[in-house]
mmCIF file of C-alpha atoms and ligand atoms in Angstrom:
data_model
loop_
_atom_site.group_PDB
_atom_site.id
_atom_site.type_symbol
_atom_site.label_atom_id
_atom_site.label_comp_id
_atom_site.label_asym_id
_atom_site.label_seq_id
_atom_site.Cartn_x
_atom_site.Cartn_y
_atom_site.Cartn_z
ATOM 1 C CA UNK A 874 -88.127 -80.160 -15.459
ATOM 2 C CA UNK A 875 -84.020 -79.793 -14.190
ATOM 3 C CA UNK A 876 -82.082 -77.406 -15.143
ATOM 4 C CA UNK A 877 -80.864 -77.311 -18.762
ATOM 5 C CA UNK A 878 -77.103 -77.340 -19.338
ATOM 6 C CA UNK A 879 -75.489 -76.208 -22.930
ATOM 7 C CA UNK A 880 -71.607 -75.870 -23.143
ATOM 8 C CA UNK A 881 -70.028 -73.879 -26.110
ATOM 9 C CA UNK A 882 -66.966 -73.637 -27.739
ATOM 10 C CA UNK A 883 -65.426 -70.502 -28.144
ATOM 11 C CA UNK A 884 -67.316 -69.783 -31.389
ATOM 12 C CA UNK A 885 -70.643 -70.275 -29.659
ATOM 13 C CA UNK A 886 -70.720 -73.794 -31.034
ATOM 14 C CA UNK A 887 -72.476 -75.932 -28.959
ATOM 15 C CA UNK A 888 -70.347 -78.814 -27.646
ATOM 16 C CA UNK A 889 -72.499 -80.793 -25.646
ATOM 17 C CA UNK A 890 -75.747 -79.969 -24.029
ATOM 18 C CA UNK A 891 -77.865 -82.474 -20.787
ATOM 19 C CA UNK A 892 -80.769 -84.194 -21.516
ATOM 20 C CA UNK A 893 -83.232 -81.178 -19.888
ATOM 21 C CA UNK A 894 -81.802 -79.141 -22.667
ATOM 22 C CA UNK A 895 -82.795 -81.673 -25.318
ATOM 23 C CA UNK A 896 -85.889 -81.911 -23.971
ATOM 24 C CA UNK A 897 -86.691 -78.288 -23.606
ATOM 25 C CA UNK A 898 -85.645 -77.955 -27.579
ATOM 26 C CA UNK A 899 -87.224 -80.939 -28.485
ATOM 27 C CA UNK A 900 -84.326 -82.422 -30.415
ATOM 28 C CA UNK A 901 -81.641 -84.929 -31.164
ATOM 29 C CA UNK A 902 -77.914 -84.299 -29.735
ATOM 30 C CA UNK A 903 -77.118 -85.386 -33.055
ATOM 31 C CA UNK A 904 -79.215 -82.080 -34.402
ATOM 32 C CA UNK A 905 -77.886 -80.094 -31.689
ATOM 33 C CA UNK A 906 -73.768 -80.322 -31.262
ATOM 34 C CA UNK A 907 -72.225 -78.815 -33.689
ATOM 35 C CA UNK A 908 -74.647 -76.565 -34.523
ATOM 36 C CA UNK A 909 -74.354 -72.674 -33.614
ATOM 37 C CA UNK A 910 -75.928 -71.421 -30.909
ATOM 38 C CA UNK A 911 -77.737 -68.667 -33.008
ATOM 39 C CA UNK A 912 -79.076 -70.975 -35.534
ATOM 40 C CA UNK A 913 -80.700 -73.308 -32.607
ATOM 41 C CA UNK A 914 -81.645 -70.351 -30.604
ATOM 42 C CA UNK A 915 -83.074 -68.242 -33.115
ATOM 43 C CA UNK A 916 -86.120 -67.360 -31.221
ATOM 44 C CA UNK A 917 -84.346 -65.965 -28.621
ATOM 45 C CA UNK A 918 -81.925 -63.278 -29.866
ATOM 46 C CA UNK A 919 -81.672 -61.537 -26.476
ATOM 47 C CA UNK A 920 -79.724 -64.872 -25.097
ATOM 48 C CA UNK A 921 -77.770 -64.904 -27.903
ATOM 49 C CA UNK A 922 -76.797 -61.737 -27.585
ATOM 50 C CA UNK A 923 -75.577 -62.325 -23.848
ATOM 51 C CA UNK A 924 -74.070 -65.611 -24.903
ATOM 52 C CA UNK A 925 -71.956 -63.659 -27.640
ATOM 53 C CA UNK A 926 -70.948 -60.538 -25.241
ATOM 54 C CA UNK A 927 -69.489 -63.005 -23.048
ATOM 55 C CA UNK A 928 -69.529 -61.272 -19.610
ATOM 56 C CA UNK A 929 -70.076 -63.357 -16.460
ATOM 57 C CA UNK A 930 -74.127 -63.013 -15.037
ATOM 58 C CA UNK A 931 -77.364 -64.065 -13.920
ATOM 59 C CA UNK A 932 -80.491 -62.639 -15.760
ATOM 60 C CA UNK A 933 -84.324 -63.448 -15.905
ATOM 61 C CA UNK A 934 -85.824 -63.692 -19.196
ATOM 62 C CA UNK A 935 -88.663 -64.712 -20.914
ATOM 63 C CA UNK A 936 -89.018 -67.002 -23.757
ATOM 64 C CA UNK A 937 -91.754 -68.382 -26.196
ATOM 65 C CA UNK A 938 -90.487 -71.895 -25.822
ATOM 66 C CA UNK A 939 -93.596 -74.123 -25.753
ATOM 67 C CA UNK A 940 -95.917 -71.647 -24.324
ATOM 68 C CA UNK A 941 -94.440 -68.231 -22.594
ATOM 69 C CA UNK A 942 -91.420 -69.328 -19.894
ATOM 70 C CA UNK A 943 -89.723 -67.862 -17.657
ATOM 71 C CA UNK A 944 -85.931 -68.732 -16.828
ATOM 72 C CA UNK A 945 -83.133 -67.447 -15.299
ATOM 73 C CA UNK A 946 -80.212 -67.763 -16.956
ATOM 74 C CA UNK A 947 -76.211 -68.058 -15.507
ATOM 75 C CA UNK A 948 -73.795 -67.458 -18.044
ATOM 76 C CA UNK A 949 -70.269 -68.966 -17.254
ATOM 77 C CA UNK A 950 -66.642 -68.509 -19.221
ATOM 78 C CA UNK A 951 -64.726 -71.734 -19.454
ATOM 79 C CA UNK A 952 -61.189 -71.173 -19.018
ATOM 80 C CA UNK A 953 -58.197 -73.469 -19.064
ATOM 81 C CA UNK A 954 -55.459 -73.288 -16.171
ATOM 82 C CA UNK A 955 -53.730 -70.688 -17.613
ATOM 83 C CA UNK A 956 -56.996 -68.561 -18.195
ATOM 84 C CA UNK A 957 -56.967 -68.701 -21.414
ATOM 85 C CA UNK A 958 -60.969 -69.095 -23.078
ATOM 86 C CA UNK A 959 -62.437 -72.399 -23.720
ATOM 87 C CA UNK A 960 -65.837 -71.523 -24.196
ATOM 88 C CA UNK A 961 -68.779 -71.031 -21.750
ATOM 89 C CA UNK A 962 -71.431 -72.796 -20.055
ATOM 90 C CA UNK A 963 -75.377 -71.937 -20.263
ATOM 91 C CA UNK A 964 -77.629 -73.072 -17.252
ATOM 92 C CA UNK A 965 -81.435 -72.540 -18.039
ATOM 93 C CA UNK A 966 -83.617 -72.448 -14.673
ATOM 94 C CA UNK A 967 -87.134 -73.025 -15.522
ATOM 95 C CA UNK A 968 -88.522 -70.820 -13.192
ATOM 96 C CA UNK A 969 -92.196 -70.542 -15.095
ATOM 97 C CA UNK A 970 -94.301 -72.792 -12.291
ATOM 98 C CA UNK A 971 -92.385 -70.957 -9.498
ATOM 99 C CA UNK A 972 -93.650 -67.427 -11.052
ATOM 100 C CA UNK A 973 -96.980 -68.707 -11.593
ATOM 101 C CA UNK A 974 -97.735 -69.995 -8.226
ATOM 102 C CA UNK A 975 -96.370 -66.340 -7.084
ATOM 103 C CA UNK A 976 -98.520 -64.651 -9.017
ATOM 104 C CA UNK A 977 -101.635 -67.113 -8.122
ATOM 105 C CA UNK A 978 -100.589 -65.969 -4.652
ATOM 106 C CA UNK A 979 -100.724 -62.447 -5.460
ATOM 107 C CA UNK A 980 -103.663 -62.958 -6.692
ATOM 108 C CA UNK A 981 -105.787 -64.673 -3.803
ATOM 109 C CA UNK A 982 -104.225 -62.010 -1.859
ATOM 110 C CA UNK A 983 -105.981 -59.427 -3.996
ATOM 111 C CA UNK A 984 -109.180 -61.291 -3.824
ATOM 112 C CA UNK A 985 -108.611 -61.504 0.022
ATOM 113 C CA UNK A 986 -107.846 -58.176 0.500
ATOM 114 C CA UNK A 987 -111.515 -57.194 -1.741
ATOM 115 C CA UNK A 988 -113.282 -59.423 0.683
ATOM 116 C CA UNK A 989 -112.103 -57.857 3.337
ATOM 117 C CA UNK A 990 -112.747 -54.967 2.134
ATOM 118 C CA UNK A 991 -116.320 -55.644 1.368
ATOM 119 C CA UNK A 992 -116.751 -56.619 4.661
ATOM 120 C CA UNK A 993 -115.589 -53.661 6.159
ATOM 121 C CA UNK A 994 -117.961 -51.757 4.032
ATOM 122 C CA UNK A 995 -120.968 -53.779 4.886
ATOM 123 C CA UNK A 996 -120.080 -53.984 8.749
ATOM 124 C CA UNK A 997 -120.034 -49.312 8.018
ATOM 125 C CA UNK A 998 -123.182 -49.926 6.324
ATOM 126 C CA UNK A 999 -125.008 -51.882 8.938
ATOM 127 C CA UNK A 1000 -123.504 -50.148 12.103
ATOM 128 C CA UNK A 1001 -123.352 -46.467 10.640
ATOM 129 C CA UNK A 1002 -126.243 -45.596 7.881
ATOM 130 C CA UNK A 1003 -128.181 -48.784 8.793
ATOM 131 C CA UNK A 1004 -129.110 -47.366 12.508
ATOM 132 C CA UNK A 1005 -129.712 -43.513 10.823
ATOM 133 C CA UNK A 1006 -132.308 -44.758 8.667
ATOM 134 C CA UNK A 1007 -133.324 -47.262 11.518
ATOM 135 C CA UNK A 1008 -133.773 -43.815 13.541
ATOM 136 C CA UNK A 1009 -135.477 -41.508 10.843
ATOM 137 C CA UNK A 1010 -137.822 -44.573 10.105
ATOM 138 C CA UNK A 1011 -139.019 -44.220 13.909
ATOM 139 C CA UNK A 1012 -139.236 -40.412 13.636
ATOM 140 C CA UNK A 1013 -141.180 -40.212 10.315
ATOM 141 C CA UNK A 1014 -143.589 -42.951 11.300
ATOM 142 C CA UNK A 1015 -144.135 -40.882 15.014
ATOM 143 C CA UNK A 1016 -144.701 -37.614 12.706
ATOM 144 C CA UNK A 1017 -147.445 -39.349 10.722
ATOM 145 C CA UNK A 1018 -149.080 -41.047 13.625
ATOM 146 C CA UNK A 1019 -148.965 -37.044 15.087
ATOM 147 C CA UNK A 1020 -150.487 -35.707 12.013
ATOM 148 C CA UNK A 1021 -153.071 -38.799 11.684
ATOM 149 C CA UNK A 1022 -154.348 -37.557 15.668
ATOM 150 C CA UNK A 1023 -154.643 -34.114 14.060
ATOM 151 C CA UNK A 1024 -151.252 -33.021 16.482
ATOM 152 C CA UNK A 1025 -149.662 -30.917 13.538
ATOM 153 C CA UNK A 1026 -147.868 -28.655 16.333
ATOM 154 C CA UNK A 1027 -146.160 -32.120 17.373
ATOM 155 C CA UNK A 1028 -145.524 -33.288 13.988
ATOM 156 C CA UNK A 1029 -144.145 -30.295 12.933
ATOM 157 C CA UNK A 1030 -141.412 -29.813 16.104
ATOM 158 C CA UNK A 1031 -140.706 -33.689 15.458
ATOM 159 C CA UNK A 1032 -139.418 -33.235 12.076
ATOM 160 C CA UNK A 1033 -138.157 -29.954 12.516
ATOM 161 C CA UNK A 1034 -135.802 -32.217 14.803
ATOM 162 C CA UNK A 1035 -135.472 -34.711 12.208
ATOM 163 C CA UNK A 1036 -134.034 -31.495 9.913
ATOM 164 C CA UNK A 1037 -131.545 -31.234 12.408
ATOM 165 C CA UNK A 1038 -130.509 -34.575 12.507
ATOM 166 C CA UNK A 1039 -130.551 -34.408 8.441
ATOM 167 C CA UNK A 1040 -128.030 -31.645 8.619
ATOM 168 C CA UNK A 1041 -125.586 -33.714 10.792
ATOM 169 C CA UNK A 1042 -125.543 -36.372 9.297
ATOM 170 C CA UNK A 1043 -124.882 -34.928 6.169
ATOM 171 C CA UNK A 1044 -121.871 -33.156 7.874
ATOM 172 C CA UNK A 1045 -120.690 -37.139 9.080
ATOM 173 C CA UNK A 1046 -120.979 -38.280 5.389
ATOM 174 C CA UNK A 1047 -117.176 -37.263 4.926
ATOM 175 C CA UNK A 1048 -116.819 -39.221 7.958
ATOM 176 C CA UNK A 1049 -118.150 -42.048 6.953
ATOM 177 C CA UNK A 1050 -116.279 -42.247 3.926
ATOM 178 C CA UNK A 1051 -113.196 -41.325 6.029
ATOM 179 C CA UNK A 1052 -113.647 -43.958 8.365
ATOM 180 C CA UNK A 1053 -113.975 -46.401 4.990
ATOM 181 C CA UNK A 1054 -110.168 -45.116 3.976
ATOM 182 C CA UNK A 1055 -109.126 -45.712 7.738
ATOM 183 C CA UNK A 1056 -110.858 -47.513 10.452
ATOM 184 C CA UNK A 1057 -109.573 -45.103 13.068
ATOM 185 C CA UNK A 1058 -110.633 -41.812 10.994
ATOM 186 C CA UNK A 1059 -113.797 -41.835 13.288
ATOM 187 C CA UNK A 1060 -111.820 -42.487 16.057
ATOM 188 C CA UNK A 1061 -110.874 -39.807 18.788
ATOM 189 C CA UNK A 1062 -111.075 -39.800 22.270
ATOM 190 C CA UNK A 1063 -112.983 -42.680 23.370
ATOM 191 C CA UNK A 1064 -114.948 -42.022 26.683
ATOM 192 C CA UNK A 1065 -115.671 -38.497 24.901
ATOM 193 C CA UNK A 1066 -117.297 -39.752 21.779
ATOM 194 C CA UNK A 1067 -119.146 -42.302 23.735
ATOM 195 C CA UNK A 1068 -120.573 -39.978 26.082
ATOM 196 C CA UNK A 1069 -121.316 -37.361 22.944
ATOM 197 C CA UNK A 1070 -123.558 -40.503 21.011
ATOM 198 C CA UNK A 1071 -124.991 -41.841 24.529
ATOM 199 C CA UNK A 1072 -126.257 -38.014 24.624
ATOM 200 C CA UNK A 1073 -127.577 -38.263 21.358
ATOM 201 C CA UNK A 1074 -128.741 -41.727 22.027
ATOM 202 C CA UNK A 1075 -131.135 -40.759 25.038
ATOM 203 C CA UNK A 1076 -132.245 -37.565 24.165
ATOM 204 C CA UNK A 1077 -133.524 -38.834 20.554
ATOM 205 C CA UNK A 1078 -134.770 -42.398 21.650
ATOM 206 C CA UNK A 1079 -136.007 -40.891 25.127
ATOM 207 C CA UNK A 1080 -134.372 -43.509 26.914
ATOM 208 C CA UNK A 1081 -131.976 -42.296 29.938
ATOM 209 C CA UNK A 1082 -128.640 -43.650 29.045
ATOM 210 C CA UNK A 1083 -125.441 -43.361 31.900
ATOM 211 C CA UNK A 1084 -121.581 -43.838 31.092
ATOM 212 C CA UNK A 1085 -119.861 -44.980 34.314
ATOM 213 C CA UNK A 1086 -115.612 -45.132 34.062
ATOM 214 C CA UNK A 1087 -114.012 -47.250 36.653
ATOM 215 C CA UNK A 1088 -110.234 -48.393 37.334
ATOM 216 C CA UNK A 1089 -107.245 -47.512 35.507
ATOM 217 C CA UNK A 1090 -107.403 -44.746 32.889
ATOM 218 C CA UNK A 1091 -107.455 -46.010 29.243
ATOM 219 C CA UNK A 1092 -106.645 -42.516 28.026
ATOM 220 C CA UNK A 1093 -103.406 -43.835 25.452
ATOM 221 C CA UNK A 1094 -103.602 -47.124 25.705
ATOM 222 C CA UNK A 1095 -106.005 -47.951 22.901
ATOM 223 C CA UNK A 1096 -105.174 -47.570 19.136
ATOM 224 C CA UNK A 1097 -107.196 -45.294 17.108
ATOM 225 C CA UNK A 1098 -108.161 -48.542 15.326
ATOM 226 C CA UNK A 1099 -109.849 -50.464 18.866
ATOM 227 C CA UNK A 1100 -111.291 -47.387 19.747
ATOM 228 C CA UNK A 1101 -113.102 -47.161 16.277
ATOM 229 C CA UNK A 1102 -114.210 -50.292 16.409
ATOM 230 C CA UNK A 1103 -114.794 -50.411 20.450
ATOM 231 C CA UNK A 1104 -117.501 -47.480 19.422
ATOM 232 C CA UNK A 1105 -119.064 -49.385 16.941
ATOM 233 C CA UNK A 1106 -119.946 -52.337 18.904
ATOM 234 C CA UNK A 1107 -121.544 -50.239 21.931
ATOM 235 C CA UNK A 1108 -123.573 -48.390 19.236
ATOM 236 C CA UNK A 1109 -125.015 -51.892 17.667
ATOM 237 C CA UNK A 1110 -125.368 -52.756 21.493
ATOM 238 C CA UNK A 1111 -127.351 -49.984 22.095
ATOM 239 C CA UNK A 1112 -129.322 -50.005 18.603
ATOM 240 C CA UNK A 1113 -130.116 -53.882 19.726
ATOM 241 C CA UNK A 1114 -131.625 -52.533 23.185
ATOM 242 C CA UNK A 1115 -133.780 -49.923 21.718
ATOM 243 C CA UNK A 1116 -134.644 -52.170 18.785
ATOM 244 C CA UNK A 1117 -135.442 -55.554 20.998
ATOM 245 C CA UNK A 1118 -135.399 -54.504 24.033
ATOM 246 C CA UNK A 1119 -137.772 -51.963 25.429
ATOM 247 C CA UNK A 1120 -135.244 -50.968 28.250
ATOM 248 C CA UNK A 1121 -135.980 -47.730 30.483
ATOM 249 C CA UNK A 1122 -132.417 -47.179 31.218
ATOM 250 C CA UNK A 1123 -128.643 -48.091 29.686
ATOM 251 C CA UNK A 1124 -125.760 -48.204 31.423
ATOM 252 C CA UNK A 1125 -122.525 -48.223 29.764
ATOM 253 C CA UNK A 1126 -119.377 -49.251 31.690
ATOM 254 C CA UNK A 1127 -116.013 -48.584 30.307
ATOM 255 C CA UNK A 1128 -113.035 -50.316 32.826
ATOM 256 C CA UNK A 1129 -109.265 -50.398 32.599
ATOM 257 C CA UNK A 1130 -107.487 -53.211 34.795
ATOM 258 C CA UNK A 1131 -105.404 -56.294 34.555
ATOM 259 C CA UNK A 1132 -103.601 -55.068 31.172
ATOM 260 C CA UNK A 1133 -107.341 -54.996 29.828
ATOM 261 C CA UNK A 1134 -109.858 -52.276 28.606
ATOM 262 C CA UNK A 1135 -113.387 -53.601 29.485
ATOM 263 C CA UNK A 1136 -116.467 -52.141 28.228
ATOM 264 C CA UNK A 1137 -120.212 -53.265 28.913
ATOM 265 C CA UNK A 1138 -123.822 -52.096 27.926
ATOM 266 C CA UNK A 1139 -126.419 -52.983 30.495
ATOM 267 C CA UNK A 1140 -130.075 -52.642 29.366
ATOM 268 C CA UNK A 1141 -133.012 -53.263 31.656
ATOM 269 C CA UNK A 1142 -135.207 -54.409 29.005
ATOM 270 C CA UNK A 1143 -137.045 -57.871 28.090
ATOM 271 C CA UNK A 1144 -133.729 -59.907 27.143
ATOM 272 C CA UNK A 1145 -133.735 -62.962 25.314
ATOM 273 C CA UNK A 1146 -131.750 -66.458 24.963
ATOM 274 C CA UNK A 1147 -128.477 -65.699 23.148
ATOM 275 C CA UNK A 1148 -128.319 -68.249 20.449
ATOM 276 C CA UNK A 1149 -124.597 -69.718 21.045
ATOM 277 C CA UNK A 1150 -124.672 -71.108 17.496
ATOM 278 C CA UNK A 1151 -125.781 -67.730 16.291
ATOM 279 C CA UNK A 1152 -128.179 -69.474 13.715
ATOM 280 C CA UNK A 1153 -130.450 -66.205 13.311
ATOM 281 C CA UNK A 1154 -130.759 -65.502 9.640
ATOM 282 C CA UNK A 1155 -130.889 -61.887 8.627
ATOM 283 C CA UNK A 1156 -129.388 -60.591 11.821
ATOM 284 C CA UNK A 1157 -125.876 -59.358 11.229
ATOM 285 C CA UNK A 1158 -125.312 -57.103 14.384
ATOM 286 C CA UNK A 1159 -124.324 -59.679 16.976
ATOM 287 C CA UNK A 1160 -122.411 -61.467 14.598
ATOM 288 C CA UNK A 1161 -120.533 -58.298 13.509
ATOM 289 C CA UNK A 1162 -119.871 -56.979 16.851
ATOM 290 C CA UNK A 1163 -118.221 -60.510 17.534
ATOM 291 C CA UNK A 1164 -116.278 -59.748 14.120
ATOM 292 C CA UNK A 1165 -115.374 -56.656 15.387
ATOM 293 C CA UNK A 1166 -113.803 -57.647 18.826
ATOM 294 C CA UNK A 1167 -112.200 -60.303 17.104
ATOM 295 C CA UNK A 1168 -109.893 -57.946 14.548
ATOM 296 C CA UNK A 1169 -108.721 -56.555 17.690
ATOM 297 C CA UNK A 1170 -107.355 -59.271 19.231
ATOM 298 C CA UNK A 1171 -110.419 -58.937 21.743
ATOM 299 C CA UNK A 1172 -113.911 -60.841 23.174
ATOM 300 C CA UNK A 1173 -117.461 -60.612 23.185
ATOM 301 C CA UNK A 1174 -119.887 -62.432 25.636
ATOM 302 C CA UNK A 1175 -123.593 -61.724 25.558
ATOM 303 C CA UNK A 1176 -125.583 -62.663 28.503
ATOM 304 C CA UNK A 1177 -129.162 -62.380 28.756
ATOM 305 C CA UNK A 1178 -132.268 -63.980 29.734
ATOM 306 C CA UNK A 1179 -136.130 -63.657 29.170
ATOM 307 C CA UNK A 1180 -136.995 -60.898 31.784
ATOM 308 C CA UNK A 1181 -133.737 -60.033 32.942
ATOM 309 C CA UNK A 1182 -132.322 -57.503 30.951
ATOM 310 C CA UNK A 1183 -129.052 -58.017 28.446
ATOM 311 C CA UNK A 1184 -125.497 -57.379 29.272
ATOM 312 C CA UNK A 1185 -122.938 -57.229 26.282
ATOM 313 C CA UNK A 1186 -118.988 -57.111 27.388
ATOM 314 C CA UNK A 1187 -116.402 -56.056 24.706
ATOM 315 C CA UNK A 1188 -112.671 -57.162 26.546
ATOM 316 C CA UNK A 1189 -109.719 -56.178 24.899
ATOM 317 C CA UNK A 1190 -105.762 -56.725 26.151
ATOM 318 C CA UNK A 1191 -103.922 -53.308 26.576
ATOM 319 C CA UNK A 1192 -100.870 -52.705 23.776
HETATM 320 N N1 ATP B 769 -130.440 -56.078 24.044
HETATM 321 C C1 ATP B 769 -131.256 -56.988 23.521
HETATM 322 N N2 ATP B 769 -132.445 -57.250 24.108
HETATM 323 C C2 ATP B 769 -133.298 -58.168 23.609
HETATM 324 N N3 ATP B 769 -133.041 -58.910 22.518
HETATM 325 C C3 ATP B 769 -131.881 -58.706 21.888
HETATM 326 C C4 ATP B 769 -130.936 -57.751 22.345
HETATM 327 N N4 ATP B 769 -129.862 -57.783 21.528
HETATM 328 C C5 ATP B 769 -130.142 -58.721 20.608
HETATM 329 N N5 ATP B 769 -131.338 -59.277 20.797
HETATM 330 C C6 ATP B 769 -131.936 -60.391 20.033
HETATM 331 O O1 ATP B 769 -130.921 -61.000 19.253
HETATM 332 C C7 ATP B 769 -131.281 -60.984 17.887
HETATM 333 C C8 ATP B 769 -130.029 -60.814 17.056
HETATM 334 O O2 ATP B 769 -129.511 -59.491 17.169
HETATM 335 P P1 ATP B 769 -128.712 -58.869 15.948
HETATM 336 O O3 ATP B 769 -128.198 -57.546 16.337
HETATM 337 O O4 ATP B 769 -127.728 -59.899 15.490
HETATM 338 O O5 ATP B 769 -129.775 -58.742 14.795
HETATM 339 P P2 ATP B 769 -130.939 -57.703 14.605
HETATM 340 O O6 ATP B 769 -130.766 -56.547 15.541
HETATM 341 O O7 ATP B 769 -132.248 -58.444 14.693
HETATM 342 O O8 ATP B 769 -130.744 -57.237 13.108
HETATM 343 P P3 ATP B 769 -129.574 -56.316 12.555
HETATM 344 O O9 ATP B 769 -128.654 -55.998 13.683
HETATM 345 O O10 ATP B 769 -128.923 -57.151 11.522
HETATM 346 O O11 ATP B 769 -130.246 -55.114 12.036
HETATM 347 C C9 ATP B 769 -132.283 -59.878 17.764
HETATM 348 O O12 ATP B 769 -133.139 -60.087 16.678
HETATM 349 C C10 ATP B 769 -132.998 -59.946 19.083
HETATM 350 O O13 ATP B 769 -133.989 -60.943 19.054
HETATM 351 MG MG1 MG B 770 -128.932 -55.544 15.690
#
């Protein structure tokens, strides 16, 4: 619908008024001129009241015209030459699709920024407390199997060390929900808090694990934000090795050059055909890893083959 046009007299009498106007009253011209502006207007006494205080502007009301509207209106004096009043114009700007479809937007943005959310979540769920109970699972089932060859000494050390682990992560539950809030709370200095969990990582899963640095330094370069999510996708590299892989050893490369920060985990275990298509129902890791490098602007390659071991390389441009 166009804009609807109503000019007044100086008594608020309506002189003439554009077809959008008729239309958006839903009568005659013959009903209409002549008539005051109150009497046709009566549902909206705010615009009266504008109309009748006579000042220049531009305001955005709503209406019960038809359903609930939106408008902006312009109020305009008429004046003669000599400035003297002749009455005023009213433009109406239907403005009640345009508000909708902004607030549709808003909308889908919410529900994008929920799903987004959500996925964040479930990517912290899968890469964090998925791999503790992964680990706890192993350690309970090694206690039993202790107890069941009458090794109570064994068992008993084992979960003592499972206590331990209790305790800490316990402590990283604040963490965890931290690094919900922000993606970098987990963050800190990189190579440190990858060689602190590839510590953890080969004393607990007794397999030896080595973090070699070579090139430029990367110390500054990365965002807390990469580096968060840089961790997480050499933990769900290594959780894949011990998981799949049988490996005796892990090497974890971490490489600055050419404006990029390179990372790769090397395990010397079975391997397996990377699916390109990435088809495999009920595995999430590979595909959120690849999730992972892509919200920072970086790339994941898998390469691996039956017998030869599995090399994953995370590549992502320096800021
Ligand atoms: N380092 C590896 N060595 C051998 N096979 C691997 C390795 N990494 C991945 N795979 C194979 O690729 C599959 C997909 O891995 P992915 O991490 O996506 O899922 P998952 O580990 O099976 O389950 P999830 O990570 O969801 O708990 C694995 O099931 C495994 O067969
Ligand atoms: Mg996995």
């Amino acid at each position: 619908m166009g804009d609807s046009l109503i000019i007044l007299d100086t008594q608020d009498y309506i002189v003439a008024l554009n077809p959008a106007a008729q239309r958006l009253l839903g009568k005659d011209p013959e009903a209409l001129v002549g008539a005051k502006l109150r009497e046709v207007f009566d549902f909206w006494p705010s615009l009266c009241q504008a109309v009748s205080d006579g000042a220049l502007k531009t305001v955005e009301e709503r209406c019960e015209l038809g359903g609930m509207r939106h408008f902006q209106i312009h109020l305009t004096p008429l004046r003669d030459p000599r400035q003297r009043p002749l009455g005023k114009v009213i433009l109406l700007h239907d403005m009640t699709e345009q508000k909708q479809a902004a607030a549709r937007l808003l909308e889908q943005q919410k529900a994008l920024a929920i799903l987004t959310e959500r996925d964040r979540i479930s990517r912290e769920l899968h890469d964090g407390q998925g791999q503790i109970w992964g680990y706890f699972n192993m350690q309970l089932e090694a206690a039993r199997s202790l107890i069941a060859r009458n090794n109570a000494a064994g068992a008993a050390e084992l979960l003592a060390q499972l206590a331990g682990v209790v305790r800490t992560v316990h402590a990283g539950i604040r963490e965890s929900i931290d690094g919900l809030q922000t993606a970098a709370a987990a963050a800190g200095d990189l190579l440190q808090r990858l060689s602190e969990y590839l510590d953890w990582f080969g004393r607990n899963y007794g397999i030896r694990t080595e973090l070699a640095v070579a090139g430029e330094s990367l110390a500054g370069k990365l965002s807390p934000v990469t580096e968060a999510q840089l961790l997480r996708i050499v933990q769900e590299a290594l959780a894949n090795a011990k998981k799949h892989a049988n490996p005796s050893r892990i090497l974890v490369t971490v490489a600055g050059g050419a404006g990029r920060a390179t990372i790769t985990v090397e395990d010397d275990g079975c391997g397996f055909e990377p699916d390109p298509g990435q088809r495999n129902r009920g595995s999430y890791g590979l595909k959120i890893m690849r999730e992972r490098a892509e919200d920072i602007g970086g790339e994941l390659r898998v390469e691996s083959a039956v017998g030869s071991g599995t090399r994953v390389t995370v590549s992502v441009r320096l800021e």
